[in-house]
Coordinates of N, CA, C and O in Angstrom, one line a residue:
X1 N 14.4 -15.5 20.9 CA 15.6 -15.9 20.3 C 16.7 -15.6 21.3 O 16.8 -14.5 21.8
X2 N 17.6 -16.6 21.5 CA 18.7 -16.3 22.4 C 20.0 -16.3 21.6 O 20.2 -17.1 20.7
X3 N 20.8 -15.4 21.9 CA 22.1 -15.2 21.2 C 23.2 -15.7 22.1 O 23.4 -15.0 23.2
X4 N 23.8 -16.8 21.8 CA 24.9 -17.3 22.7 C 26.2 -17.2 21.9 O 26.4 -17.8 20.8
X5 N 27.1 -16.4 22.4 CA 28.4 -16.3 21.8 C 29.5 -16.6 22.8 O 29.5 -16.1 23.9
X6 N 30.3 -17.6 22.4 CA 31.4 -18.0 23.3 C 32.5 -17.0 23.3 O 32.9 -16.5 22.3
X7 N 32.9 -16.6 24.5 CA 34.0 -15.6 24.6 C 35.3 -16.2 25.1 O 36.2 -15.6 25.6
X8 N 35.4 -17.5 24.9 CA 36.6 -18.2 25.4 C 37.8 -17.7 24.6 O 37.8 -17.5 23.4
X9 N 38.9 -17.5 25.3 CA 40.1 -17.0 24.7 C 41.1 -18.1 24.6 O 42.3 -17.9 24.3
X10 N 40.7 -19.3 24.8 CA 41.6 -20.5 24.7 C 42.1 -20.6 23.3 O 41.5 -20.3 22.3
X11 N 43.3 -21.1 23.2 CA 44.0 -21.2 21.9 C 43.5 -22.4 21.2 O 44.0 -22.7 20.1
X12 N 42.6 -23.2 21.7 CA 42.3 -24.4 21.0 C 41.4 -24.1 19.8 O 40.5 -23.2 19.9
X13 N 41.6 -24.9 18.8 CA 40.8 -24.7 17.5 C 39.3 -25.1 17.8 O 38.4 -24.6 17.2
X14 N 39.1 -26.0 18.7 CA 37.7 -26.5 18.9 C 36.8 -25.4 19.5 O 35.7 -25.2 19.2
X15 N 37.4 -24.6 20.4 CA 36.7 -23.5 21.0 C 36.4 -22.4 20.0 O 35.3 -21.8 19.9
X16 N 37.3 -22.1 19.1 CA 37.1 -21.1 18.0 C 36.0 -21.6 17.1 O 35.2 -20.9 16.6
X17 N 36.1 -22.9 16.7 CA 35.1 -23.5 15.8 C 33.7 -23.4 16.4 O 32.8 -23.1 15.8
X18 N 33.7 -23.7 17.8 CA 32.4 -23.7 18.5 C 31.8 -22.3 18.5 O 30.6 -22.1 18.3
X19 N 32.7 -21.3 18.8 CA 32.2 -19.9 18.8 C 31.7 -19.5 17.4 O 30.7 -18.9 17.3
X20 N 32.4 -19.8 16.4 CA 32.0 -19.5 15.1 C 30.7 -20.1 14.7 O 29.9 -19.5 14.1
X21 N 30.6 -21.4 15.0 CA 29.3 -22.1 14.7 C 28.2 -21.5 15.5 O 27.1 -21.2 14.9
X22 N 28.4 -21.2 16.8 CA 27.3 -20.6 17.6 C 26.9 -19.2 17.0 O 25.7 -18.9 16.9
X23 N 27.9 -18.4 16.6 CA 27.6 -17.1 16.0 C 26.9 -17.2 14.7 O 26.0 -16.5 14.4
X24 N 27.3 -18.2 13.9 CA 26.6 -18.4 12.6 C 25.2 -18.9 12.8 O 24.3 -18.4 12.1
X25 N 24.9 -19.8 13.7 CA 23.6 -20.2 14.0 C 22.7 -19.0 14.5 O 21.6 -18.8 14.0
X26 N 23.3 -18.2 15.4 CA 22.6 -17.0 15.8 C 22.3 -16.0 14.7 O 21.2 -15.5 14.6
X27 N 23.3 -15.8 13.8 CA 23.1 -15.0 12.7 C 22.0 -15.5 11.7 O 21.2 -14.8 11.2
X28 N 22.0 -16.8 11.5 CA 21.0 -17.4 10.7 C 19.6 -17.3 11.3 O 18.6 -17.1 10.6
X29 N 19.5 -17.4 12.6 CA 18.2 -17.2 13.3 C 17.7 -15.8 13.1 O 16.5 -15.6 12.8
X30 N 18.6 -14.8 13.1 CA 18.2 -13.4 12.9 C 17.7 -13.2 11.5 O 16.6 -12.6 11.3
X31 N 18.4 -13.7 10.5 CA 18.0 -13.6 9.1 C 16.6 -14.3 8.9 O 15.7 -13.8 8.3
X32 N 16.5 -15.5 9.5 CA 15.3 -16.3 9.3 C 14.1 -15.6 9.9 O 13.0 -15.5 9.4
X33 N 14.3 -15.0 11.1 CA 13.2 -14.3 11.8 C 12.8 -13.1 11.0 O 11.6 -12.8 10.9
X34 N 13.8 -12.3 10.5 CA 13.5 -11.1 9.8 C 12.7 -11.5 8.5 O 11.7 -10.9 8.2
X35 N 13.2 -12.5 7.8 CA 12.5 -12.8 6.5 C 11.1 -13.4 6.8 O 10.2 -13.1 6.0
X36 N 11.0 -14.2 7.8 CA 9.6 -14.8 8.1 C 8.7 -13.7 8.6 O 7.5 -13.7 8.3
X37 N 9.2 -12.7 9.3 CA 8.3 -11.6 9.7 C 7.8 -10.8 8.5 O 6.6 -10.5 8.4
X38 N 8.7 -10.6 7.6 CA 8.2 -9.9 6.4 C 7.2 -10.7 5.6 O 6.3 -10.2 5.1
X39 N 7.5 -12.0 5.5 CA 6.6 -12.9 4.7 C 5.3 -13.1 5.4 O 4.3 -13.3 4.7
X40 N 5.2 -13.0 6.7 CA 4.0 -13.2 7.5 C 3.0 -12.1 7.2 O 1.8 -12.3 7.3
X41 N 3.5 -10.9 6.8 CA 2.6 -9.8 6.5 C 1.7 -10.1 5.4 O 0.5 -9.8 5.4
X42 N 2.2 -10.9 4.4 CA 1.4 -11.2 3.2 C 1.3 -12.7 3.0 O 1.3 -13.2 1.8
X43 N 1.3 -13.4 4.0 CA 1.1 -14.9 3.9 C 2.2 -15.6 3.1 O 1.9 -16.5 2.3
X44 N 3.4 -15.0 3.1 CA 4.5 -15.6 2.4 C 4.6 -15.2 0.9 O 5.4 -15.7 0.2
X45 N 3.7 -14.3 0.5 CA 3.7 -13.9 -0.9 C 4.4 -12.5 -1.1 O 4.2 -11.6 -0.3
X46 N 5.4 -12.5 -2.0 CA 6.1 -11.3 -2.2 C 5.4 -10.5 -3.3 O 5.6 -10.6 -4.5
X47 N 4.5 -9.6 -2.8 CA 3.7 -8.8 -3.7 C 4.5 -7.8 -4.6 O 4.1 -7.5 -5.7
X48 N 5.7 -7.5 -4.1 CA 6.5 -6.6 -4.9 C 6.9 -7.2 -6.3 O 7.2 -6.5 -7.2
X49 N 6.9 -8.5 -6.3 CA 7.3 -9.2 -7.6 C 6.1 -9.4 -8.5 O 6.2 -9.7 -9.7
X50 N 4.9 -9.3 -7.9 CA 3.6 -9.5 -8.6 C 3.0 -8.2 -9.1 O 2.4 -8.2 -10.2
X51 N 3.1 -7.2 -8.3 CA 2.4 -5.9 -8.6 C 3.4 -4.9 -9.1 O 4.4 -4.6 -8.4
X52 N 3.1 -4.2 -10.2 CA 4.0 -3.1 -10.7 C 3.1 -2.0 -11.1 O 2.2 -2.3 -11.9
X53 N 3.3 -0.8 -10.7 CA 4.2 -0.4 -9.6 C 3.6 -0.9 -8.3 O 2.4 -1.3 -8.2
X54 N 4.4 -0.8 -7.2 CA 4.0 -1.3 -5.9 C 4.5 -0.4 -4.9 O 5.7 0.0 -4.8
X55 N 3.6 0.1 -4.0 CA 3.9 0.9 -2.9 C 3.4 0.3 -1.6 O 2.2 -0.2 -1.6
X56 N 4.1 0.4 -0.5 CA 3.6 -0.2 0.7 C 3.8 0.8 1.8 O 4.7 0.8 2.6
X57 N 2.9 1.8 1.9 CA 3.0 2.9 3.0 C 2.9 2.3 4.4 O 3.4 2.9 5.3
X58 N 2.2 1.2 4.6 CA 2.1 0.6 5.9 C 1.7 -0.8 5.7 O 1.4 -1.3 4.6
X59 N 1.7 -1.6 6.8 CA 1.4 -3.0 6.8 C 0.0 -3.3 6.2 O -0.1 -4.4 5.6
X60 N -1.0 -2.5 6.5 CA -2.3 -2.8 6.0 C -2.7 -2.2 4.7 O -3.8 -2.4 4.2
X61 N -1.8 -1.4 4.1 CA -2.1 -0.7 2.8 C -1.2 -1.1 1.7 O 0.1 -1.0 1.9
X62 N -1.8 -1.4 0.6 CA -1.0 -1.7 -0.6 C -1.5 -0.8 -1.7 O -2.8 -0.6 -1.9
X63 N -0.6 -0.1 -2.4 CA -1.0 0.7 -3.6 C -0.3 0.1 -4.8 O 0.9 -0.1 -4.7
X64 N -1.0 0.0 -5.9 CA -0.4 -0.6 -7.0 C -1.1 -0.1 -8.3 O -2.0 0.7 -8.3
X65 N -0.6 -0.6 -9.4 CA -1.1 -0.3 -10.7 C -2.3 -1.2 -11.1 O -2.8 -1.9 -10.2
X66 N -2.7 -1.1 -12.3 CA -3.9 -1.9 -12.8 C -3.8 -3.4 -12.4 O -2.7 -4.0 -12.4
X67 N -4.9 -4.0 -12.2 CA -5.0 -5.4 -11.8 C -5.4 -6.2 -13.0 O -5.9 -5.7 -14.0
X68 N -5.1 -7.5 -12.9 CA -5.6 -8.5 -13.9 C -6.0 -9.7 -13.0 O -5.9 -9.6 -11.8
X69 N -6.5 -10.7 -13.6 CA -7.0 -11.8 -12.8 C -6.0 -12.5 -11.9 O -6.2 -12.9 -10.7
X70 N -4.7 -12.6 -12.4 CA -3.7 -13.2 -11.6 C -3.3 -12.3 -10.4 O -3.0 -12.8 -9.3
X71 N -3.3 -11.0 -10.6 CA -3.0 -10.1 -9.5 C -4.1 -10.1 -8.4 O -3.8 -10.0 -7.3
X72 N -5.3 -10.2 -8.9 CA -6.4 -10.3 -7.9 C -6.2 -11.6 -7.0 O -6.4 -11.5 -5.8
X73 N -5.9 -12.7 -7.6 CA -5.7 -13.9 -6.9 C -4.5 -13.8 -5.9 O -4.6 -14.2 -4.8
X74 N -3.5 -13.1 -6.4 CA -2.3 -12.9 -5.5 C -2.7 -12.0 -4.3 O -2.3 -12.3 -3.2
X75 N -3.5 -11.0 -4.5 CA -3.9 -10.1 -3.4 C -4.8 -10.9 -2.4 O -4.6 -10.8 -1.2
X76 N -5.7 -11.7 -2.9 CA -6.5 -12.5 -2.0 C -5.7 -13.5 -1.2 O -5.8 -13.6 0.0
X77 N -4.7 -14.2 -1.9 CA -3.8 -15.1 -1.2 C -2.9 -14.4 -0.2 O -2.5 -15.0 0.8
X78 N -2.7 -13.1 -0.4 CA -1.8 -12.3 0.5 C -2.6 -11.8 1.7 O -2.1 -11.1 2.5
X79 N -3.9 -12.1 1.8 CA -4.7 -11.7 2.9 C -5.4 -10.3 2.7 O -5.9 -9.8 3.7
X80 N -5.4 -9.8 1.5 CA -6.1 -8.5 1.3 C -7.6 -8.8 1.5 O -8.1 -9.8 1.0
X81 N -8.3 -7.8 2.1 CA -9.7 -8.0 2.4 C -10.5 -7.1 1.5 O -11.7 -7.4 1.3
X82 N -9.9 -6.0 1.1 CA -10.7 -5.0 0.3 C -9.8 -4.5 -0.9 O -8.6 -4.2 -0.7
X83 N -10.5 -4.3 -2.0 CA -9.8 -3.7 -3.2 C -10.6 -2.5 -3.5 O -11.8 -2.5 -3.7
X84 N -9.9 -1.4 -3.6 CA -10.5 -0.1 -4.0 C -9.9 0.3 -5.3 O -8.7 0.6 -5.4
X85 N -10.7 0.4 -6.3 CA -10.3 0.7 -7.7 C -10.7 2.1 -8.0 O -11.9 2.5 -8.0
X86 N -9.7 2.9 -8.4 CA -9.9 4.3 -8.8 C -10.0 4.5 -10.4 O -10.1 5.6 -10.9
X87 N -9.8 3.4 -11.1 CA -9.9 3.5 -12.6 C -11.3 3.6 -13.1 O -12.2 2.9 -12.6
X88 N -11.5 4.4 -14.1 CA -12.9 4.4 -14.7 C -13.0 3.1 -15.5 O -12.1 2.4 -15.9
X89 N -14.3 2.8 -15.8 CA -14.6 1.5 -16.6 C -13.8 1.4 -17.9 O -13.4 0.3 -18.2
X90 N -13.7 2.5 -18.6 CA -13.0 2.4 -19.9 C -11.5 2.0 -19.8 O -10.9 1.7 -20.8
X91 N -10.9 2.1 -18.6 CA -9.5 1.6 -18.5 C -9.4 0.2 -18.1 O -8.3 -0.4 -18.0
X92 N -10.5 -0.5 -17.7 CA -10.5 -1.8 -17.2 C -10.5 -2.8 -18.4 O -11.2 -2.6 -19.4
X93 N -9.8 -3.9 -18.3 CA -9.7 -4.9 -19.4 C -10.3 -6.2 -19.0 O -10.3 -7.2 -19.8
X94 N -11.0 -6.3 -17.8 CA -11.7 -7.5 -17.4 C -12.7 -7.1 -16.3 O -12.7 -5.9 -15.9
X95 N -13.6 -8.0 -16.0 CA -14.6 -7.7 -14.9 C -14.0 -7.8 -13.6 O -14.0 -8.9 -12.9
X96 N -13.3 -6.7 -13.2 CA -12.6 -6.7 -11.9 C -13.5 -6.9 -10.7 O -13.1 -7.7 -9.8
X97 N -14.7 -6.3 -10.7 CA -15.6 -6.5 -9.5 C -15.9 -8.0 -9.3 O -15.8 -8.5 -8.2
X98 N -16.2 -8.7 -10.4 CA -16.6 -10.1 -10.3 C -15.4 -10.9 -9.8 O -15.5 -11.8 -9.0
X99 N -14.2 -10.6 -10.3 CA -13.0 -11.3 -10.0 C -12.6 -11.1 -8.5 O -12.3 -12.1 -7.8
X100 N -12.7 -9.9 -8.0 CA -12.4 -9.6 -6.6 C -13.4 -10.3 -5.7 O -13.0 -10.9 -4.7
X101 N -14.7 -10.2 -6.0 CA -15.7 -10.8 -5.2 C -15.6 -12.3 -5.2 O -15.8 -13.0 -4.2
X102 N -15.3 -12.9 -6.3 CA -15.1 -14.3 -6.4 C -13.9 -14.8 -5.6 O -13.9 -15.9 -5.1
X103 N -12.9 -13.9 -5.5 CA -11.7 -14.3 -4.7 C -12.0 -14.1 -3.2 O -11.1 -14.3 -2.4
X104 N -13.2 -13.6 -2.8 CA -13.5 -13.5 -1.4 C -13.2 -12.1 -0.8 O -13.2 -12.0 0.4
X105 N -13.0 -11.1 -1.6 CA -12.7 -9.8 -1.1 C -13.8 -8.8 -1.3 O -14.6 -9.1 -2.2
X106 N -13.9 -7.7 -0.6 CA -14.8 -6.7 -0.8 C -14.3 -5.8 -2.0 O -13.1 -5.6 -2.1
X107 N -15.2 -5.3 -2.8 CA -14.8 -4.4 -3.9 C -15.5 -3.1 -3.8 O -16.7 -3.0 -3.6
X108 N -14.7 -2.0 -4.0 CA -15.2 -0.7 -4.0 C -14.7 0.0 -5.3 O -13.5 -0.2 -5.6
X109 N -15.5 0.7 -6.0 CA -15.1 1.4 -7.2 C -15.4 2.9 -7.1 O -16.6 3.2 -6.9
X110 N -14.4 3.7 -7.2 CA -14.6 5.2 -7.2 C -13.8 5.7 -8.4 O -12.6 6.0 -8.3
X111 N -14.4 5.8 -9.6 CA -13.7 6.3 -10.7 C -13.1 7.7 -10.6 O -13.9 8.6 -10.3
X112 N -11.9 7.8 -10.8 CA -11.2 9.1 -10.9 C -10.5 9.2 -12.2 O -9.4 8.5 -12.3
X113 N -11.0 9.9 -13.1 CA -10.5 9.9 -14.5 C -9.2 10.7 -14.6 O -8.4 10.5 -15.5
X114 N -9.0 11.7 -13.8 CA -7.8 12.5 -13.8 C -8.0 13.7 -13.0 O -8.8 13.7 -12.1
X115 N -7.3 14.8 -13.4 CA -7.3 16.0 -12.6 C -8.7 16.5 -12.4 O -9.0 17.0 -11.3
X116 N -9.5 16.5 -13.4 CA -10.9 17.0 -13.3 C -11.7 16.3 -12.2 O -12.7 16.9 -11.7
X117 N -11.3 15.1 -11.8 CA -12.1 14.4 -10.8 C -11.5 14.5 -9.4 O -12.0 14.0 -8.4
X118 N -10.4 15.3 -9.3 CA -9.8 15.5 -8.0 C -10.5 16.7 -7.3 O -9.9 17.8 -7.1
X119 N -11.7 16.5 -7.0 CA -12.5 17.5 -6.3 C -13.0 17.0 -5.0 O -12.9 15.8 -4.7
X120 N -13.4 18.0 -4.1 CA -13.7 17.6 -2.8 C -14.8 16.6 -2.6 O -14.7 15.7 -1.7
X121 N -15.8 16.5 -3.5 CA -16.8 15.5 -3.4 C -16.3 14.1 -3.5 O -16.6 13.2 -2.8
X122 N -15.3 13.9 -4.5 CA -14.7 12.6 -4.7 C -13.8 12.3 -3.5 O -13.7 11.1 -3.1
X123 N -13.1 13.2 -3.0 CA -12.2 13.0 -1.9 C -13.0 12.6 -0.6 O -12.6 11.8 0.2
X124 N -14.1 13.2 -0.5 CA -15.0 12.8 0.6 C -15.5 11.4 0.5 O -15.6 10.6 1.4
X125 N -15.8 11.0 -0.8 CA -16.3 9.6 -1.0 C -15.1 8.6 -0.8 O -15.3 7.6 -0.2
X126 N -13.9 9.0 -1.2 CA -12.7 8.2 -0.9 C -12.5 8.1 0.6 O -12.2 6.9 1.1
X127 N -12.6 9.1 1.3 CA -12.5 9.1 2.8 C -13.5 8.2 3.4 O -13.2 7.4 4.3
X128 N -14.8 8.2 2.9 CA -15.8 7.4 3.5 C -15.5 5.9 3.3 O -15.7 5.1 4.2
X129 N -15.0 5.6 2.1 CA -14.6 4.2 1.9 C -13.5 3.7 2.8 O -13.6 2.7 3.4
X130 N -12.4 4.6 2.9 CA -11.3 4.2 3.8 C -11.8 4.1 5.3 O -11.3 3.2 6.0
X131 N -12.7 4.9 5.7 CA -13.2 4.9 7.1 C -14.1 3.6 7.3 O -14.0 3.0 8.3
X132 N -14.8 3.3 6.2 CA -15.7 2.1 6.3 C -14.9 0.8 6.5 O -15.3 -0.1 7.3
X133 N -13.7 0.8 5.9 CA -12.9 -0.5 6.0 C -11.7 -0.3 6.9 O -10.7 -1.0 6.7
X134 N -11.7 0.7 7.8 CA -10.6 1.0 8.7 C -10.2 -0.3 9.4 O -11.1 -1.0 9.9
X135 N -8.9 -0.6 9.4 CA -8.4 -1.8 10.1 C -8.3 -3.0 9.2 O -7.8 -4.0 9.6
X136 N -8.9 -3.0 8.1 CA -8.8 -4.1 7.1 C -7.6 -3.9 6.2 O -7.2 -2.8 5.9
X137 N -7.1 -5.0 5.7 CA -6.0 -4.9 4.8 C -6.6 -4.6 3.4 O -7.4 -5.3 2.9
X138 N -6.1 -3.4 2.9 CA -6.7 -2.9 1.7 C -5.7 -2.7 0.6 O -4.5 -2.3 0.8
X139 N -6.1 -3.0 -0.7 CA -5.3 -2.7 -1.9 C -6.0 -1.6 -2.6 O -7.2 -1.8 -3.0
X140 N -5.3 -0.5 -2.9 CA -5.9 0.6 -3.7 C -5.1 0.7 -5.0 O -3.9 0.6 -4.9
X141 N -5.9 0.9 -6.0 CA -5.1 1.0 -7.3 C -5.8 1.9 -8.3 O -7.0 2.2 -8.2
X142 N -5.0 2.3 -9.3 CA -5.4 3.0 -10.5 C -4.5 2.4 -11.6 O -4.0 1.3 -11.4
X143 N -4.2 3.1 -12.6 CA -3.3 2.6 -13.6 C -1.9 2.5 -13.1 O -1.2 1.5 -13.4
X144 N -1.5 3.5 -12.4 CA -0.1 3.6 -11.9 C 0.1 3.8 -10.4 O 1.2 3.8 -10.0
X145 N -0.9 4.1 -9.7 CA -0.8 4.5 -8.3 C -0.9 6.0 -8.1 O -1.0 6.5 -7.0
X146 N -0.7 6.8 -9.2 CA -0.6 8.2 -9.2 C -1.9 8.8 -8.6 O -1.9 9.7 -7.8
X147 N -3.1 8.4 -9.1 CA -4.3 8.9 -8.7 C -4.6 8.6 -7.2 O -5.2 9.4 -6.5
X148 N -4.2 7.4 -6.8 CA -4.3 7.0 -5.4 C -3.5 8.0 -4.5 O -4.0 8.5 -3.5
X149 N -2.3 8.2 -4.9 CA -1.4 9.2 -4.2 C -2.0 10.5 -4.2 O -1.9 11.2 -3.1
X150 N -2.6 11.0 -5.3 CA -3.2 12.3 -5.3 C -4.4 12.3 -4.4 O -4.6 13.3 -3.6
X151 N -5.2 11.3 -4.4 CA -6.4 11.3 -3.5 C -5.9 11.2 -2.0 O -6.5 11.9 -1.1
X152 N -4.9 10.5 -1.7 CA -4.4 10.5 -0.3 C -3.8 11.8 0.1 O -4.0 12.2 1.3
X153 N -3.2 12.5 -0.8 CA -2.6 13.8 -0.5 C -3.8 14.8 -0.2 O -3.7 15.5 0.9
X154 N -4.8 14.8 -1.0 CA -5.9 15.8 -0.8 C -6.7 15.4 0.4 O -7.2 16.3 1.2
X155 N -6.8 14.1 0.7 CA -7.5 13.7 1.9 C -6.8 14.2 3.2 O -7.4 14.7 4.1
X156 N -5.4 14.0 3.1 CA -4.6 14.5 4.3 C -4.7 16.0 4.4 O -4.8 16.5 5.6
X157 N -4.7 16.7 3.3 CA -4.7 18.2 3.4 C -6.1 18.8 3.7 O -6.3 19.6 4.6
X158 N -7.0 18.4 2.9 CA -8.4 19.0 3.0 C -9.2 18.4 4.1 O -9.9 19.2 4.8
X159 N -9.1 17.1 4.4 CA -10.0 16.6 5.4 C -9.3 16.3 6.7 O -10.0 16.2 7.7
X160 N -8.0 16.2 6.7 CA -7.3 15.9 8.0 C -6.6 17.1 8.5 O -6.0 17.1 9.5
X161 N -6.5 18.2 7.7 CA -5.9 19.5 8.1 C -4.4 19.4 8.2 O -3.8 20.2 8.9
X162 N -3.8 18.5 7.5 CA -2.3 18.4 7.5 C -1.7 19.6 6.7 O -2.2 20.1 5.8
X163 N -0.5 19.9 7.2 CA 0.3 21.0 6.4 C 0.6 20.4 5.0 O 0.6 19.2 4.8
X164 N 0.8 21.4 4.1 CA 1.0 21.0 2.7 C 2.2 20.0 2.6 O 2.0 19.0 1.9
X165 N 3.3 20.2 3.2 CA 4.4 19.3 3.1 C 4.1 17.9 3.7 O 4.5 16.9 3.1
X166 N 3.4 17.9 4.8 CA 3.0 16.6 5.4 C 2.0 15.8 4.4 O 2.2 14.6 4.2
X167 N 1.1 16.6 3.9 CA 0.1 16.0 3.0 C 0.8 15.4 1.7 O 0.5 14.3 1.2
X168 N 1.8 16.2 1.2 CA 2.5 15.8 0.0 C 3.3 14.5 0.3 O 3.3 13.6 -0.5
X169 N 4.0 14.4 1.4 CA 4.7 13.2 1.8 C 3.8 12.0 1.9 O 4.2 10.9 1.4
X170 N 2.6 12.2 2.4 CA 1.6 11.1 2.5 C 1.3 10.7 1.1 O 1.2 9.5 0.8
X171 N 1.1 11.6 0.1 CA 0.9 11.3 -1.2 C 2.0 10.5 -1.9 O 1.8 9.5 -2.6
X172 N 3.2 11.0 -1.7 CA 4.4 10.3 -2.3 C 4.5 8.8 -1.8 O 4.8 7.9 -2.6
X173 N 4.2 8.6 -0.6 CA 4.3 7.2 0.0 C 3.2 6.3 -0.6 O 3.3 5.1 -0.6
X174 N 2.2 6.9 -1.2 CA 1.0 6.2 -1.8 C 1.1 6.3 -3.4 O 0.1 5.9 -4.0
X175 N 2.1 6.7 -4.0 CA 2.3 6.7 -5.4 C 2.2 8.0 -6.2 O 2.1 7.9 -7.4
X176 N 2.0 9.1 -5.5 CA 1.9 10.4 -6.2 C 3.2 10.6 -7.0 O 4.3 10.6 -6.5
X177 N 2.9 10.9 -8.3 CA 4.1 11.3 -9.2 C 3.7 12.4 -10.1 O 3.8 13.6 -9.7
X178 N 3.2 12.2 -11.3 CA 2.9 13.2 -12.3 C 1.8 14.2 -11.9 O 1.8 15.3 -12.5
X179 N 1.0 13.9 -11.0 CA -0.1 14.9 -10.6 C 0.4 15.8 -9.4 O -0.4 16.5 -8.9
X180 N 1.7 15.7 -9.1 CA 2.3 16.4 -8.0 C 2.0 17.9 -8.0 O 1.5 18.4 -7.0
X181 N 2.2 18.6 -9.1 CA 2.1 20.0 -9.1 C 0.6 20.4 -9.0 O 0.3 21.3 -8.2
X182 N -0.3 19.7 -9.7 CA -1.7 20.0 -9.6 C -2.2 19.8 -8.2 O -3.0 20.6 -7.7
X183 N -1.8 18.7 -7.6 CA -2.3 18.4 -6.2 C -1.8 19.5 -5.3 O -2.5 20.0 -4.4
X184 N -0.5 19.8 -5.4 CA 0.1 20.9 -4.6 C -0.7 22.2 -4.7 O -1.0 22.8 -3.7
X185 N -1.0 22.6 -5.9 CA -1.7 23.8 -6.1 C -3.1 23.7 -5.5 O -3.6 24.7 -4.9
X186 N -3.8 22.6 -5.6 CA -5.1 22.4 -5.0 C -5.0 22.6 -3.5 O -6.0 23.1 -2.8
X187 N -4.0 22.1 -2.8 CA -3.8 22.2 -1.4 C -3.7 23.7 -1.0 O -4.0 24.0 0.2
X188 N -3.2 24.5 -1.8 CA -2.9 25.9 -1.5 C -4.2 26.7 -1.5 O -4.3 27.8 -1.0
X189 N -5.3 26.2 -2.2 CA -6.5 26.9 -2.3 C -7.4 26.6 -1.0 O -7.6 25.4 -0.7
X190 N -7.8 27.6 -0.3 CA -8.6 27.3 0.9 C -9.9 26.6 0.6 O -10.5 26.9 -0.4
X191 N -10.2 25.7 1.5 CA -11.5 24.9 1.3 C -12.5 25.3 2.3 O -12.3 25.7 3.4

């Protein structure tokens, strides 16, 4: 993109009009490039309007709440390659595995019912899944994103050796909310 701005100090109206037009075209190019770059991330689909809640910690990672068939299709159209579901079966309202696989994505299911399932064995399984699909565009979800955020926090602290504050920040970016105190307490216990 080239930005051409006329610096003519001539008193003629045509020079001023030309400079304003050139500046406006350049400004429009900047806006168009910015919005197209953002849309290219998800093939032109604004996932923030489809998924609620919605967290985007990085370009390859989407964290959201519960899915339905329309949201699965939106994720597939947005270029998602893997769906990781942390909801137990009794929270699901449709055959998510079949819908995800029919849409052409990989499906992983690691039920985390709540605080009682935030143990090292499950965090190791969570880590294995993320490592298996490293570099792929992944959507992780539970009912609200809170359990995903909790799992990411514990992974950062327990398995990656991050300081408590750093691990908590990682969790917040991935949806950690109401499990915050419990997760913080678990990070303080030596593993």
